[in-house]
Short mmCIF file of C-alpha atoms in Angstrom, two decimals:
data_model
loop_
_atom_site.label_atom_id
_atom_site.label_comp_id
_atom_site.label_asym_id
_atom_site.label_seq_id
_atom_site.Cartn_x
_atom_site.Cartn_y
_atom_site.Cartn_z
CA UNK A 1 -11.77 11.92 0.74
CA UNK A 2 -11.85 9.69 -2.16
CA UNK A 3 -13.95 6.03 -1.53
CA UNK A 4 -12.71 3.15 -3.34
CA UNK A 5 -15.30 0.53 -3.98
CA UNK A 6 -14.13 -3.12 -5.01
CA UNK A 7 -16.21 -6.05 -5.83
CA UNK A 8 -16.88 -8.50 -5.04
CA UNK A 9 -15.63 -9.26 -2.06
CA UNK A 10 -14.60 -12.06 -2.49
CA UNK A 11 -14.42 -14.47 -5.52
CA UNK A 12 -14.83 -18.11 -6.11
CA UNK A 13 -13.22 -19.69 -9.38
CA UNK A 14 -11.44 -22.70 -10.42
CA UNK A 15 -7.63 -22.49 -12.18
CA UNK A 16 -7.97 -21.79 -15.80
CA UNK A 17 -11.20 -18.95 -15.51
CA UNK A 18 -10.92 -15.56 -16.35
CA UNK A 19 -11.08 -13.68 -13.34
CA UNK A 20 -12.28 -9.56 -13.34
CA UNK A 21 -12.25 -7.70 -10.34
CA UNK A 22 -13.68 -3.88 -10.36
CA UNK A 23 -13.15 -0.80 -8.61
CA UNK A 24 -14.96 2.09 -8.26
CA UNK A 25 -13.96 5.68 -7.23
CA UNK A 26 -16.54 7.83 -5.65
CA UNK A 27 -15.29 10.60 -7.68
CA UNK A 28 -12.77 11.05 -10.85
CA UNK A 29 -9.20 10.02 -10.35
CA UNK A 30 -8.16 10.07 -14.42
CA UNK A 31 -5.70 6.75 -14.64
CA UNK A 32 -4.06 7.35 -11.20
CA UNK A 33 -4.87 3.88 -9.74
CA UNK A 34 -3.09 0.81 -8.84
CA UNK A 35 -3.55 -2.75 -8.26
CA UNK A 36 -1.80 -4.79 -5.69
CA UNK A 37 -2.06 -9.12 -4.43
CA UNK A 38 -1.64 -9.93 -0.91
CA UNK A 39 -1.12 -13.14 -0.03
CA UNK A 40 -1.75 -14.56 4.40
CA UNK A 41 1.29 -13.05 6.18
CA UNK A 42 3.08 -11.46 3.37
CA UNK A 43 3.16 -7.46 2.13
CA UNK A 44 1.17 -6.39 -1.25
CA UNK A 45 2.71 -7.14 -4.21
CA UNK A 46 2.49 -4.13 -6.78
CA UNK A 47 0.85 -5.45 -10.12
CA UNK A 48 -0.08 -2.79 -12.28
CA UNK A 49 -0.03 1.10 -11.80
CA UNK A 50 -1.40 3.92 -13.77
CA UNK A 51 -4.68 2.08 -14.05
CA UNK A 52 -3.02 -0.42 -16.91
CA UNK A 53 0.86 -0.61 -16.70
CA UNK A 54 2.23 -3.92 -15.76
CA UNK A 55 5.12 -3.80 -13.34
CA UNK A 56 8.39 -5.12 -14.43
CA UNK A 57 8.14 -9.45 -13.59
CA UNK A 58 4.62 -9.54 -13.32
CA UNK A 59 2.96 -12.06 -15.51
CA UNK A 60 1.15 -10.62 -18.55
CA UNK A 61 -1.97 -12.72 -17.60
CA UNK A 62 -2.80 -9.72 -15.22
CA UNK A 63 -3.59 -6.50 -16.83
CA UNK A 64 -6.14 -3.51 -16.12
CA UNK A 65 -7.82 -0.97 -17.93
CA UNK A 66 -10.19 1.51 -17.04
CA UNK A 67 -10.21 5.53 -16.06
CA UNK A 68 -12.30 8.37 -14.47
CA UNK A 69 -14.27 6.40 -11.66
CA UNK A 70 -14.60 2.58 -12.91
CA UNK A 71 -11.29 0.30 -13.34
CA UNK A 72 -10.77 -3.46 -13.89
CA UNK A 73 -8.38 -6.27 -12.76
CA UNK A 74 -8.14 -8.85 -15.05
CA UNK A 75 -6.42 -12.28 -14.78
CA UNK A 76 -7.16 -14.05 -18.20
CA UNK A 77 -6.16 -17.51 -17.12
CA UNK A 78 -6.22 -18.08 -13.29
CA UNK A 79 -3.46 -20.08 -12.14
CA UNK A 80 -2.41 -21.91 -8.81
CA UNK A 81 -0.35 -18.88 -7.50
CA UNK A 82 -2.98 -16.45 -8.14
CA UNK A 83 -5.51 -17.38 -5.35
CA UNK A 84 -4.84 -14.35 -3.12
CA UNK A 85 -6.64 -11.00 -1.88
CA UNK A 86 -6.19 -8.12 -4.51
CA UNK A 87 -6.77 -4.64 -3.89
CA UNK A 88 -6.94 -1.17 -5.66
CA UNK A 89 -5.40 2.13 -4.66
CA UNK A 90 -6.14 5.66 -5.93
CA UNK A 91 -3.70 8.32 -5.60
CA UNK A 92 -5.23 11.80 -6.03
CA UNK A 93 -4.80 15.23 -4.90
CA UNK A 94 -1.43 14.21 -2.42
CA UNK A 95 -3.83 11.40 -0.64
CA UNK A 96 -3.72 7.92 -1.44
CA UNK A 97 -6.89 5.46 -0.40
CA UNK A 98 -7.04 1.65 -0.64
CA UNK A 99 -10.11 -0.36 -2.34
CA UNK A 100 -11.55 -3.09 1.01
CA UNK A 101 -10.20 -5.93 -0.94
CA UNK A 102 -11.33 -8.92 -3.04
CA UNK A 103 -10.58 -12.11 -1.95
CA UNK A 104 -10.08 -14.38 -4.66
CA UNK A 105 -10.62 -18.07 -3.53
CA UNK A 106 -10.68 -21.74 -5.02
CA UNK A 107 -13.75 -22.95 -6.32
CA UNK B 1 17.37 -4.98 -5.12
CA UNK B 2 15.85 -2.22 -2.92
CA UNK B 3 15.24 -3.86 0.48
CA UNK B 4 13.37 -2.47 3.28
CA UNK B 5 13.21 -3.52 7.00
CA UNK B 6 10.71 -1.93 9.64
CA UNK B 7 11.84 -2.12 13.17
CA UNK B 8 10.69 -1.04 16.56
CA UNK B 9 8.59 -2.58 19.69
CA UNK B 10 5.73 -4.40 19.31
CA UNK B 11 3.78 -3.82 22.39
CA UNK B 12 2.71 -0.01 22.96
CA UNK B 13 0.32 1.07 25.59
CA UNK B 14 -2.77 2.95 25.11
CA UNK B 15 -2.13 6.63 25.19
CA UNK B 16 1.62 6.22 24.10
CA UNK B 17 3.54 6.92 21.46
CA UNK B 18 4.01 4.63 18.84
CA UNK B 19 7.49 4.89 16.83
CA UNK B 20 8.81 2.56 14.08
CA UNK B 21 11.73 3.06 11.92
CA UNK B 22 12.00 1.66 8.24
CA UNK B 23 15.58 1.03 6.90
CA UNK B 24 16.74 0.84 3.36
CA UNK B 25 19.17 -0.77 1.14
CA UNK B 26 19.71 -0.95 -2.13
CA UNK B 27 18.98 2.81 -2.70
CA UNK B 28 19.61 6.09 -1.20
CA UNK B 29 17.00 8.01 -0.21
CA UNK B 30 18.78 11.14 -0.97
CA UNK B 31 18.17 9.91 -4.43
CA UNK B 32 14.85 10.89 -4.47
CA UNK B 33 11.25 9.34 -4.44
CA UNK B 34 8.77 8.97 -2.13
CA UNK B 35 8.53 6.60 1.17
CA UNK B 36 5.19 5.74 3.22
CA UNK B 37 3.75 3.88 6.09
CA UNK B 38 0.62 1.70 5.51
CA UNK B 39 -1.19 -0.20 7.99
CA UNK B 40 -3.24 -3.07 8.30
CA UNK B 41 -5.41 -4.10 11.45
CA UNK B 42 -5.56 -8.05 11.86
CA UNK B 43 -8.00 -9.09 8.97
CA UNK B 44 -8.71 -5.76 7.71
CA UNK B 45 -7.47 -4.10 4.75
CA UNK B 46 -4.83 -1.51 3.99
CA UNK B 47 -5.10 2.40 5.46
CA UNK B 48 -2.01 4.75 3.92
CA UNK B 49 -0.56 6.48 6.50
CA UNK B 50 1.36 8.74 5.13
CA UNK B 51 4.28 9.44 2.90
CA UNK B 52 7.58 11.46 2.88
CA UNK B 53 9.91 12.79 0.54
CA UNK B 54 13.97 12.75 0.59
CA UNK B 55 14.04 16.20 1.31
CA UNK B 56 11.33 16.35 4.17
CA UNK B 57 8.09 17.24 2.14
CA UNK B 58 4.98 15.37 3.99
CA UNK B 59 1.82 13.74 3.14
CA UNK B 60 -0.66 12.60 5.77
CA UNK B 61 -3.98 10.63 5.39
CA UNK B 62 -6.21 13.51 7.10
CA UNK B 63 -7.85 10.70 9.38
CA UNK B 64 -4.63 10.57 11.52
CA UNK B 65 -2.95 13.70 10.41
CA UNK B 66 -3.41 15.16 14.01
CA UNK B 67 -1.59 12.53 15.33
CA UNK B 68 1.42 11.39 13.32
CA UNK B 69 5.12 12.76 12.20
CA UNK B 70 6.80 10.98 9.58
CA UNK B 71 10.56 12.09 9.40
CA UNK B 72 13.90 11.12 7.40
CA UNK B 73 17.20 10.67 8.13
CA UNK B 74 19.33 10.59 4.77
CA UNK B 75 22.77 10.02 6.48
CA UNK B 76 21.14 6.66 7.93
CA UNK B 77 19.26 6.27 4.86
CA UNK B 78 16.21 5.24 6.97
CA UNK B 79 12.37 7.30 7.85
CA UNK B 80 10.75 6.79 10.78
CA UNK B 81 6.92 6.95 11.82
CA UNK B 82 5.18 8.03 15.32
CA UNK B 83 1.81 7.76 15.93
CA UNK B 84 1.16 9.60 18.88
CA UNK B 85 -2.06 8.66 21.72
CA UNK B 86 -2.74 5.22 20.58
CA UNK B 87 -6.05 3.39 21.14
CA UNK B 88 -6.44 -0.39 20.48
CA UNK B 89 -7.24 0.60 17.06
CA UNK B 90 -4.17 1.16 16.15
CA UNK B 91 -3.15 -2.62 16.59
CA UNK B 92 -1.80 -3.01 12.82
CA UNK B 93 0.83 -3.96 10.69
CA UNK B 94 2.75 -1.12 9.60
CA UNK B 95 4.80 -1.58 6.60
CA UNK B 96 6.93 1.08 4.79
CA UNK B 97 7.35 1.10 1.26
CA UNK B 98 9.20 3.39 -1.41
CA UNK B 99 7.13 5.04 -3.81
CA UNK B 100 8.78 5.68 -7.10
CA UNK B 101 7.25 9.69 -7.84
CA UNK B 102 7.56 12.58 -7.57
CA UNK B 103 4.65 13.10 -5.58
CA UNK B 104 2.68 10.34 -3.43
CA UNK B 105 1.62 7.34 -6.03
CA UNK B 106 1.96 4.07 -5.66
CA UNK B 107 4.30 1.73 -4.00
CA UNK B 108 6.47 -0.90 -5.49
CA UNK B 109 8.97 -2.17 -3.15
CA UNK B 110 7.33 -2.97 0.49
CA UNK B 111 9.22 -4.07 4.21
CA UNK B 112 7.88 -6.99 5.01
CA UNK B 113 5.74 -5.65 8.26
CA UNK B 114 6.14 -5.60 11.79
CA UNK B 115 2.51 -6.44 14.59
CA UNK B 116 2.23 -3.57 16.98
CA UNK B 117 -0.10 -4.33 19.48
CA UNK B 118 -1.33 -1.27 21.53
CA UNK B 119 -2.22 -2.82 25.02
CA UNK B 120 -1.79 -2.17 28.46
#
């Protein structure tokens, strides 16, 4: 099985900052990754897929990059709504495997 | 707007069966695409479960492979999950989601979860 390695766990950082989150795979996926934000008592919320696309209504403040085994979340200017737990997902070979989750918090 | 809504009990008993349904609107599943169950223990993170297709093709996370079905019903336009000899572990909540692929992916539109507690 494929091991998804975020960090950190969790994040302190103040509304305005530029925010990266990373996640590793323990082996190559190419681009098939996603990134999703959970916020207490809600389901994920899909923001990008294939490693960089943005899905439709997300803010364009959130983007990611990356391939192979090391991929990025970015938020370039963190706002109010944003404070939330993100978390990566690798699809590869028919099996899909979350990232443990980065908790993004107020500073 | 693609809506689901997971349903079933919320207490199971260790050793039981577990069984949850996931009902759609706002697209037939005969239409295509994927649909999965993910679960997530109380302050844990997310585990797929696994993931079916409109015609019956399955996908199972080999951790719990021995020990779930996924199945569809396209004339109800709903799939349905059982999780068979439960443990405590299994205490989650289990969403369904579609997955728009031809093959297992991602997910974009999510249920919005239902507790099952496995307890005697």
């Amino acid at each position: 099985d494929i091991q998804m390695t975020q960090s950190p766990s969790t994040l302190s950082a103040s509304v305005g900052d530029r925010v990266t989150i990373t996640c590793r795979a323990s082996q190559s996926i190419s681009s098939w990754l996603a990134w999703y934000q959970q916020k207490p008592g809600k389901a994920p919320k899909l923001l990008i897929y294939k490693a960089s696309s943005l899905e439709s209504g997300v803010p364009s403040r959130f983007s990611g990059s990356g391939s192979g085994t090391e991929f990025t979340l970015t938020i370039s200017s963190l706002q109010p709504d944003d404070f939330a737990t993100y978390y990566c997902q690798q699809y590869n070979s028919y099996s899909l495997t979350f990232g443990g989750g980065t908790k993004v918090e107020i500073k | 707007q693609v809506q689901l809504q997971e349903s079933g009990p919320g207490l199971v008993k260790p050793s039981e069966t577990l069984s949850l349904t996931c009902a759609v609107s706002g697209y037939s599943i005969s239409s295509g695409y994927y649909w999965g169950w993910i679960r997530q223990p109380p302050g844990k993170g997310l585990e797929w479960i696994g993931s079916i297709y409109h015609s019956g093709s399955t996908y199972y996370n080999p951790s719990l492979k021995s020990r779930v079905t996924i199945s569809v019903d396209t004339s109800k336009n709903q799939f349905s999950l059982k999780l068979s000899s439960v443990t405590a572990a299994d205490t989650a909540v289990y969403y369904c989601a579609r997955d728009p692929a031809m093959s297992p992916y991602y997910f974009d539109y999510w249920g919005q979860g239902t507790l099952v507690t496995v307890s005697s």
